[in-house]
Tab-separated table of C-alpha atoms and ligand atoms in Angstrom:
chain	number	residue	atom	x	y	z
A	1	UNK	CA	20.246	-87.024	72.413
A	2	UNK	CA	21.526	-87.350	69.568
A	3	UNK	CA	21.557	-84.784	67.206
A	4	UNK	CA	22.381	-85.064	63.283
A	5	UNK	CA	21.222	-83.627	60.315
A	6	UNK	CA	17.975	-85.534	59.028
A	7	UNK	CA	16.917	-83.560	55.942
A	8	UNK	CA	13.276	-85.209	56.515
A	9	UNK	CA	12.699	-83.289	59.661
A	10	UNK	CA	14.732	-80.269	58.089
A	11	UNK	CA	12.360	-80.288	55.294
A	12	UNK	CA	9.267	-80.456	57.553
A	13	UNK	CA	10.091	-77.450	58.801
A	14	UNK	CA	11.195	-75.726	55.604
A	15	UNK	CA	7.715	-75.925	54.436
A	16	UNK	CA	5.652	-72.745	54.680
A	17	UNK	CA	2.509	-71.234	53.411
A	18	UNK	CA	2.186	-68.614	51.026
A	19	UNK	CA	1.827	-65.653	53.174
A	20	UNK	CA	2.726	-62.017	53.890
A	21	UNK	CA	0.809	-59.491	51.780
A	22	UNK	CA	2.492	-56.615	49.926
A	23	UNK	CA	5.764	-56.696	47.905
A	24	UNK	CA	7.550	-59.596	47.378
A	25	UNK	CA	4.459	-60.687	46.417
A	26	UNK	CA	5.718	-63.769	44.567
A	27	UNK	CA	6.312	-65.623	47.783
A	28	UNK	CA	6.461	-69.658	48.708
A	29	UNK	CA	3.854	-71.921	48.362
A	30	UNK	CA	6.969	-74.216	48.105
A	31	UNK	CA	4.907	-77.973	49.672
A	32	UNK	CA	6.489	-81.311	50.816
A	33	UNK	CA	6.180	-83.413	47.464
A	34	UNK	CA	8.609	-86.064	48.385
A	35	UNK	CA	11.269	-86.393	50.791
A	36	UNK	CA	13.869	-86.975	47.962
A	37	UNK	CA	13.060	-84.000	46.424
A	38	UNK	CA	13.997	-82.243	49.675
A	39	UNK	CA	16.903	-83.659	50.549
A	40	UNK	CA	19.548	-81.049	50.322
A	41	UNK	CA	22.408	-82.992	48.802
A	42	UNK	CA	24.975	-81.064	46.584
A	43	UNK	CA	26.247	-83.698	44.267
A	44	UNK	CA	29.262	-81.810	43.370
A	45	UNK	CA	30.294	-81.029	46.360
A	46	UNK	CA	33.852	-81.473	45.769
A	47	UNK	CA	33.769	-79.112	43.272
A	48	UNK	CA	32.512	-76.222	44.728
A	49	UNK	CA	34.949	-73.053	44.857
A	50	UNK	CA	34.905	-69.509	46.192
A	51	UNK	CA	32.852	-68.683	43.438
A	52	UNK	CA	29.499	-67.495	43.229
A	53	UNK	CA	26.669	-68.494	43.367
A	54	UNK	CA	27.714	-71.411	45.466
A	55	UNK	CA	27.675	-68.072	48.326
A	56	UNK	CA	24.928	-65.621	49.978
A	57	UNK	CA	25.971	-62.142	50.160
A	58	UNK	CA	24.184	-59.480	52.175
A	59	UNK	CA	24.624	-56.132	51.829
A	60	UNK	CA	26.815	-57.145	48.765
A	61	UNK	CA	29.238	-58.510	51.669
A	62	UNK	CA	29.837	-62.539	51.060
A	63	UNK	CA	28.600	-64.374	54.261
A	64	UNK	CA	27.418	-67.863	53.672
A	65	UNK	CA	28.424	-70.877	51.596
A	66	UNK	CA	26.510	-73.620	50.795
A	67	UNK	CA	27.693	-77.081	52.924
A	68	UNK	CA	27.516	-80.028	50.802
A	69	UNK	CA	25.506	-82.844	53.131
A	70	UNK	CA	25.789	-86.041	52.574
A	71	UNK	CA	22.017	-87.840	52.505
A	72	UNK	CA	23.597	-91.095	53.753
A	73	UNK	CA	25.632	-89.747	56.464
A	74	UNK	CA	23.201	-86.805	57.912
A	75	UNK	CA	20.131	-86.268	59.742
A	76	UNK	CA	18.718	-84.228	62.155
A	77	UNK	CA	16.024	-85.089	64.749
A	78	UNK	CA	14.941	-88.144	63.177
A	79	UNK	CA	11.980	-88.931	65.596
A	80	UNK	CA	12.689	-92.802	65.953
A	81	UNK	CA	15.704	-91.185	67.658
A	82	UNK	CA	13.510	-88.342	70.412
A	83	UNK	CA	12.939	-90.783	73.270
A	84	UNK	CA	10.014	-88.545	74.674
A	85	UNK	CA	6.555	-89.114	74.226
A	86	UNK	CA	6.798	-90.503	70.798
A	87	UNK	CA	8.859	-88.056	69.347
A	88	UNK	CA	7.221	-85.561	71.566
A	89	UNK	CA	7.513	-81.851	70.042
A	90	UNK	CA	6.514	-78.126	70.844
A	91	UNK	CA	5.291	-75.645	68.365
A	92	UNK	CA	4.944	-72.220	69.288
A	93	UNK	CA	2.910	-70.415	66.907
A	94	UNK	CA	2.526	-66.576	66.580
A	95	UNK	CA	0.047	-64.139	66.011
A	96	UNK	CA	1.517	-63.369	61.927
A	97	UNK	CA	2.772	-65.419	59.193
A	98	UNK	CA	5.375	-66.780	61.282
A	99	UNK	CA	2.904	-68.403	62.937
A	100	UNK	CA	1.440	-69.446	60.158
A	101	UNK	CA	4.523	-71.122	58.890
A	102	UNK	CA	4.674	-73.326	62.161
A	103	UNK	CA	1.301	-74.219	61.629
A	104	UNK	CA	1.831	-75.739	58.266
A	105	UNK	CA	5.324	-77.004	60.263
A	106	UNK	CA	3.323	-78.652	62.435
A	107	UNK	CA	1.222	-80.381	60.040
A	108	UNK	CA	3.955	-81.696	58.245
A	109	UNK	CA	6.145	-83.205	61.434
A	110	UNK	CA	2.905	-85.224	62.328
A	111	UNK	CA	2.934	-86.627	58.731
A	112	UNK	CA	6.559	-87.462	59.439
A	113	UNK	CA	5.799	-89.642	62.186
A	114	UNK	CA	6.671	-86.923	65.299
A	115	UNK	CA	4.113	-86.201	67.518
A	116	UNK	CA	3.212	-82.521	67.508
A	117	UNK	CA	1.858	-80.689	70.550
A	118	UNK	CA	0.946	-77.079	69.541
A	119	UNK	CA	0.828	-73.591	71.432
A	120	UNK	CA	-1.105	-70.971	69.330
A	121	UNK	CA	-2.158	-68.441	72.097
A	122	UNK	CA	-3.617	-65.552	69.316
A	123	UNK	CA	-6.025	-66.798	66.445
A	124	UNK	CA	-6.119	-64.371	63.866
A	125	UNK	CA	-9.419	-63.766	62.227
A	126	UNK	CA	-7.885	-64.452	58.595
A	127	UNK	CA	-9.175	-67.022	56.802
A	128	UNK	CA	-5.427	-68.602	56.065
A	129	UNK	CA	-4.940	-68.866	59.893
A	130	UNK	CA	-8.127	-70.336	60.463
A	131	UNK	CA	-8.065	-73.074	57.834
A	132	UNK	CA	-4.627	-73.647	59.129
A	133	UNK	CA	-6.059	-74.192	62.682
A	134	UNK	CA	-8.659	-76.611	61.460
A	135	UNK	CA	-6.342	-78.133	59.391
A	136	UNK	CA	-4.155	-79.350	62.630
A	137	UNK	CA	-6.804	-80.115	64.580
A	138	UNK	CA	-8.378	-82.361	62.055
A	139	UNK	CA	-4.785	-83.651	62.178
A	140	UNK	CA	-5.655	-84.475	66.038
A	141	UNK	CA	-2.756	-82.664	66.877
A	142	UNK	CA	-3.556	-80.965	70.891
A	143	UNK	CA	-3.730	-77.352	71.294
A	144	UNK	CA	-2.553	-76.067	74.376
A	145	UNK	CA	-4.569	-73.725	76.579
A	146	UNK	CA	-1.681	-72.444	78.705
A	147	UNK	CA	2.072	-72.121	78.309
A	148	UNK	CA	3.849	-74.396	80.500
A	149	UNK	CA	4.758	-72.627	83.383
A	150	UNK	CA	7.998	-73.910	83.968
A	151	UNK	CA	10.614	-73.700	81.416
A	152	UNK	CA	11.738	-77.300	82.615
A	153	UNK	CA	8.153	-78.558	82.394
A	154	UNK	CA	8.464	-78.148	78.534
A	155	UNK	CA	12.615	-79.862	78.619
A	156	UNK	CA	10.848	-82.481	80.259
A	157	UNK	CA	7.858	-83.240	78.336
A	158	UNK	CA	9.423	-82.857	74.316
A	159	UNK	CA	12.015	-83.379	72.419
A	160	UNK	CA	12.396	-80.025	70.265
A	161	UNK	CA	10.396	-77.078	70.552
A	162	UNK	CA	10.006	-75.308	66.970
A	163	UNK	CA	9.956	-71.433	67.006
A	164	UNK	CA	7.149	-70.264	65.071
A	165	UNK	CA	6.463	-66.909	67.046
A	166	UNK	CA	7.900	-63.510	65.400
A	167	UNK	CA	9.776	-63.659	61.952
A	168	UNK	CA	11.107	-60.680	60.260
A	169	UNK	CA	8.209	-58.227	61.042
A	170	UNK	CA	8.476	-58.247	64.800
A	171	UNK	CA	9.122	-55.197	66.949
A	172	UNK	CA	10.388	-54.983	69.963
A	173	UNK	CA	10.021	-54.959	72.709
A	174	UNK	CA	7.577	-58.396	73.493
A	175	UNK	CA	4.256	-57.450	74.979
A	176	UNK	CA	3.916	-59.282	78.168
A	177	UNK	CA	1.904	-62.170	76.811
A	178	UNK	CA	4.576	-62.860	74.764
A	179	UNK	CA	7.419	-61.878	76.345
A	180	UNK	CA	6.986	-64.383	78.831
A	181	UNK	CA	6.875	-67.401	76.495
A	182	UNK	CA	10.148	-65.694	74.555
A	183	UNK	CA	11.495	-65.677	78.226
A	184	UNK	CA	10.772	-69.625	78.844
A	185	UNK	CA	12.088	-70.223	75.393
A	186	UNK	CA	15.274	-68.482	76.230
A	187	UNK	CA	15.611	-70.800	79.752
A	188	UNK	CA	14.769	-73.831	78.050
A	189	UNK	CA	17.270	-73.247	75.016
A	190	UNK	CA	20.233	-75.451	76.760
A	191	UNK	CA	18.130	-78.757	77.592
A	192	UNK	CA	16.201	-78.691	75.026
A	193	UNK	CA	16.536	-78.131	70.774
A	194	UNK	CA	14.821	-74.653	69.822
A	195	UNK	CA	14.597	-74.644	65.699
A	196	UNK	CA	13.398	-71.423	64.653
A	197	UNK	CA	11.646	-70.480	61.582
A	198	UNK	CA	12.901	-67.375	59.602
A	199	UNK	CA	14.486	-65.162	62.425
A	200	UNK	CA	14.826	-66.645	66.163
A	201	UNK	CA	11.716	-64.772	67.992
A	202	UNK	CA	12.280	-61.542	69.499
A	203	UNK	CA	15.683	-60.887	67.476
A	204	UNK	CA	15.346	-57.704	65.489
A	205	UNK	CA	15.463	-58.284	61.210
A	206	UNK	CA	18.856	-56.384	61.428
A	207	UNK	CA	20.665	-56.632	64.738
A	208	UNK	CA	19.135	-59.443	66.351
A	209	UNK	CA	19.009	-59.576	69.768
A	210	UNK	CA	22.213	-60.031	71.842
A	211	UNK	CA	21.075	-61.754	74.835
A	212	UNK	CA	18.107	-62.866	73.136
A	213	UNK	CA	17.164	-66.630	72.387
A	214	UNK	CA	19.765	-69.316	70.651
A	215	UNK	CA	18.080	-71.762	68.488
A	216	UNK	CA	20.089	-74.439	67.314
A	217	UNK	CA	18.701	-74.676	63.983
A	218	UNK	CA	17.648	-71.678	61.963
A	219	UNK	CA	15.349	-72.311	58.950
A	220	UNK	CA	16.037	-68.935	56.837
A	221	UNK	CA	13.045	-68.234	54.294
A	222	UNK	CA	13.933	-67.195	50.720
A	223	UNK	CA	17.081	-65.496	51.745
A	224	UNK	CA	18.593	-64.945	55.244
A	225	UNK	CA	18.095	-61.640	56.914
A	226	UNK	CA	20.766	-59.979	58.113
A	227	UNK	CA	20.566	-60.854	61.572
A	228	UNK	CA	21.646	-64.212	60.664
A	229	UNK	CA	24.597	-63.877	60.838
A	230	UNK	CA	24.577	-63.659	64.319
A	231	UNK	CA	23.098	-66.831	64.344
A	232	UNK	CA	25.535	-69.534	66.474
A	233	UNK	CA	23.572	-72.346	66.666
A	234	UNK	CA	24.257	-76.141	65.072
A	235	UNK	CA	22.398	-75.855	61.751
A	236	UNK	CA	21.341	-73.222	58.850
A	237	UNK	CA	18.962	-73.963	56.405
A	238	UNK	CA	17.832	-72.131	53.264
A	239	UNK	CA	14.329	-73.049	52.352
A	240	UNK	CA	11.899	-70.906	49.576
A	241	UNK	CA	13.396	-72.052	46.383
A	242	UNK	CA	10.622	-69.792	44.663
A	243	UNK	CA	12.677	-66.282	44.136
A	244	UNK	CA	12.347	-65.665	40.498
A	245	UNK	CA	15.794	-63.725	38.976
A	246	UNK	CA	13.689	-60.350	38.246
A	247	UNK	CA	13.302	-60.081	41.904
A	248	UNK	CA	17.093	-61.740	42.667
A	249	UNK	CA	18.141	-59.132	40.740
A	250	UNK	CA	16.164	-56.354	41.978
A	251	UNK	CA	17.175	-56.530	45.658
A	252	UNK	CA	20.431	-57.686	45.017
A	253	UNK	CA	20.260	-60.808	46.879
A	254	UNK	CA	22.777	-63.374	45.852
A	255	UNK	CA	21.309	-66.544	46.382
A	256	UNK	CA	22.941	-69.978	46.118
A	257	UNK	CA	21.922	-72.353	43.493
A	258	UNK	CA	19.588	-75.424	44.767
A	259	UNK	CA	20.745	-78.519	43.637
A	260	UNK	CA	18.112	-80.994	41.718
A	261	UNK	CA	14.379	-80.610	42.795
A	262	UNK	CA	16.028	-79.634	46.614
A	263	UNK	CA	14.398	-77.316	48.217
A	264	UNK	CA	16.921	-76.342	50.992
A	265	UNK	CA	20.644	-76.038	51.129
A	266	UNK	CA	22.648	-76.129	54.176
A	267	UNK	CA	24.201	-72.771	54.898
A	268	UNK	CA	27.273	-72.263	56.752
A	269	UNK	CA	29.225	-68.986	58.248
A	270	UNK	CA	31.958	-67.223	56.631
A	271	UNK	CA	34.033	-65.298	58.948
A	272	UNK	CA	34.546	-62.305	58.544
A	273	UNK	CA	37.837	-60.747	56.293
A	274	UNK	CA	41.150	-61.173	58.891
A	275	UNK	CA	38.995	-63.552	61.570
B	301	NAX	N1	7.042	-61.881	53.376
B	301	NAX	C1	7.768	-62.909	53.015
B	301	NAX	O1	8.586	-62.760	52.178
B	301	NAX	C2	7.558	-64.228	53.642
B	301	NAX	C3	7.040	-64.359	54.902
B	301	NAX	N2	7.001	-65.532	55.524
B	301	NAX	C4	6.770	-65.623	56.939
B	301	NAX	O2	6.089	-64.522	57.444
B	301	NAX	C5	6.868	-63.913	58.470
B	301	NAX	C6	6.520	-62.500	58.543
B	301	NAX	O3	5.160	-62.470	58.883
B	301	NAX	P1	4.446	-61.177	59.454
B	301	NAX	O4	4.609	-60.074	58.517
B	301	NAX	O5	3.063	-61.566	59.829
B	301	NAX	O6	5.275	-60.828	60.739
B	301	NAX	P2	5.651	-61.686	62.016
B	301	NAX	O7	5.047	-63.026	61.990
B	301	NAX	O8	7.105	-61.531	62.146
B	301	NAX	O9	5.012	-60.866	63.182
B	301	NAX	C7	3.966	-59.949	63.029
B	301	NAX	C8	2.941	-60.217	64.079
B	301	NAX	O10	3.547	-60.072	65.370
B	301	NAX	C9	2.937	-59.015	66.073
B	301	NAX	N3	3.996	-58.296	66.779
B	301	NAX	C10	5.025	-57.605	66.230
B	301	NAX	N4	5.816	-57.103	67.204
B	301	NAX	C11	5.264	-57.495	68.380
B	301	NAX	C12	5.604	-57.274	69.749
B	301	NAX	N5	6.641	-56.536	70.111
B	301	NAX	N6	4.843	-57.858	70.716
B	301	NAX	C13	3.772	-58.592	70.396
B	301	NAX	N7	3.369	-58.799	69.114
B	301	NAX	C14	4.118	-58.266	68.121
B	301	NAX	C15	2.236	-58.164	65.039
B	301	NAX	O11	1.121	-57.518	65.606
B	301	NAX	C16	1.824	-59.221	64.016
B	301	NAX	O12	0.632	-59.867	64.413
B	301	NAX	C17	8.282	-64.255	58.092
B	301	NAX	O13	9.196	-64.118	59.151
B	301	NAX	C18	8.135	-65.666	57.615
B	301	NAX	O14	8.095	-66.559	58.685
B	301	NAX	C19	7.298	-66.778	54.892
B	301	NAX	O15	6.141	-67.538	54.872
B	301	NAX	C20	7.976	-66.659	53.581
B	301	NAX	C21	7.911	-65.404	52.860
């Protein structure tokens, strides 16, 4: 298959809903207006130094840059490209606001032309989660009853399967419902593109999860946790341009400027001092 950056998909899945309650309370909302305006495309890319803010620190320690993309050159999953099923794709949604976010993921890759299959195993009883429900199936997209059984039953039947099960509030260890699906997820990782939203499932917000599972595409939401950067997959996103300074500045984050109206930036790895 091939695989290159298309900031269309990208964007799909950088959409998310306005969500967790409590402090930061000034959270997303961010919605597809456009797929120009998402298009992550830094336009001076040749310009860009070691300098902040062109860099994410965590823990005051530098660790990302931004990658300048180039919109002609780059795309990722475009669906006229996923021979199966009409762009045949998974999304696994959990019982939180991660969940949530692959709901409103979902809604926007059927808009893009894939064809969206979802697995939402624990309705909550908020009224967010159940408009988003009815939402998707007004969208005719299927919910599935059951988990496939067999990790290759799901390699075989889509194209991508988007991560939409824990995010940054998960503790470990899975119960069994889920920890079976986290374990098909981890199987199916090689044969088939896993894109996770915020934090790959079952990784811990800090130390992630060793032998856990290895998306290839990380969507990181407002700023990446620090278990990203144990993140080895293809492609990084930043999505959640809505961080005002006051709250920047508060937790110290160092966030990297978004160029235009974008509402991602690709994010790449800096090793490590001496590596
Ligand atoms: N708070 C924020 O700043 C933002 C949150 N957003 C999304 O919201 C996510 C966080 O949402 P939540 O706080 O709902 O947390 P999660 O969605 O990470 O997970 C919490 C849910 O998982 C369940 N759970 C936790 N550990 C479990 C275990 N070991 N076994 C089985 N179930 C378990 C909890 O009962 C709860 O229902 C983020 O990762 C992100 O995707 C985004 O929409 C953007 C902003």
């Amino acid at each position: 298959m091939r695989v290159v950056a298309h900031t269309a998909s990208v964007s799909a899945m950088t959409d998310f809903v306005n969500t967790s309650p409590g402090e930061p309370s000034v959270i997303c909302g961010c919605s597809i207006n456009g797929l120009a305006s998402l298009l992550a495309w830094w336009p001076l890319a040749e310009t860009i130094s070691g300098l902040c803010p062109s860099q994410v620190h965590i823990n005051g320690r530098l660790t990302f840059t931004i990658t300048p993309r180039d919109r002609d050159k780059e795309t990722c999953y475009p669906p006229e490209t996923l021979p199966k099923d009409h762009a045949a794709v998974l999304v696994c949604c959990g019982p939180g606001y991660n969940g949530g976010d692959g709901l409103v993921c979902a809604r926007h890759l059927k808009l893009f032309g894939y064809k969206p299959s979802i697995f939402y195993p624990k309705l909550s009883n908020k009224p967010l989660f159940q408009s988003l429900r009815a939402q998707c199936e007004q969208m005719d997209m299927p919910f599935l009853s059951f988990f496939p059984s067999e990790a290759h039953l799901i390699a075989d039947s889509y194209n991508l399967v988007v991560d939409a099960i824990f995010g940054h509030n998960y503790k470990g260890p899975a119960t069994p419902e889920f920890a079976s699906i986290l374990e098909k997820l981890k199987l199916i990782h090689t044969d088939v593109p896993v894109c996770s939203i915020d934090i790959p499932s079952g990784w811990d917000v800090d130390s992630g999860c060793e032998d856990g599972l290895q998306p290839e595409l990380l969507i990181s939401l407002l700023a990446p946790k620090k278990c990203a950067t144990m993140f080895r997959g293809k492609y990084h996103f930043l999505g959640g341009r809505c961080v005002p300074r006051s709250l920047e500045q508060k937790y110290n984050f160092c966030l990297p400027p978004y160029p235009g109206t974008d509402t991602i930036v690709e994010l790449k790895m800096v090793p490590p001092p001496g590596e």
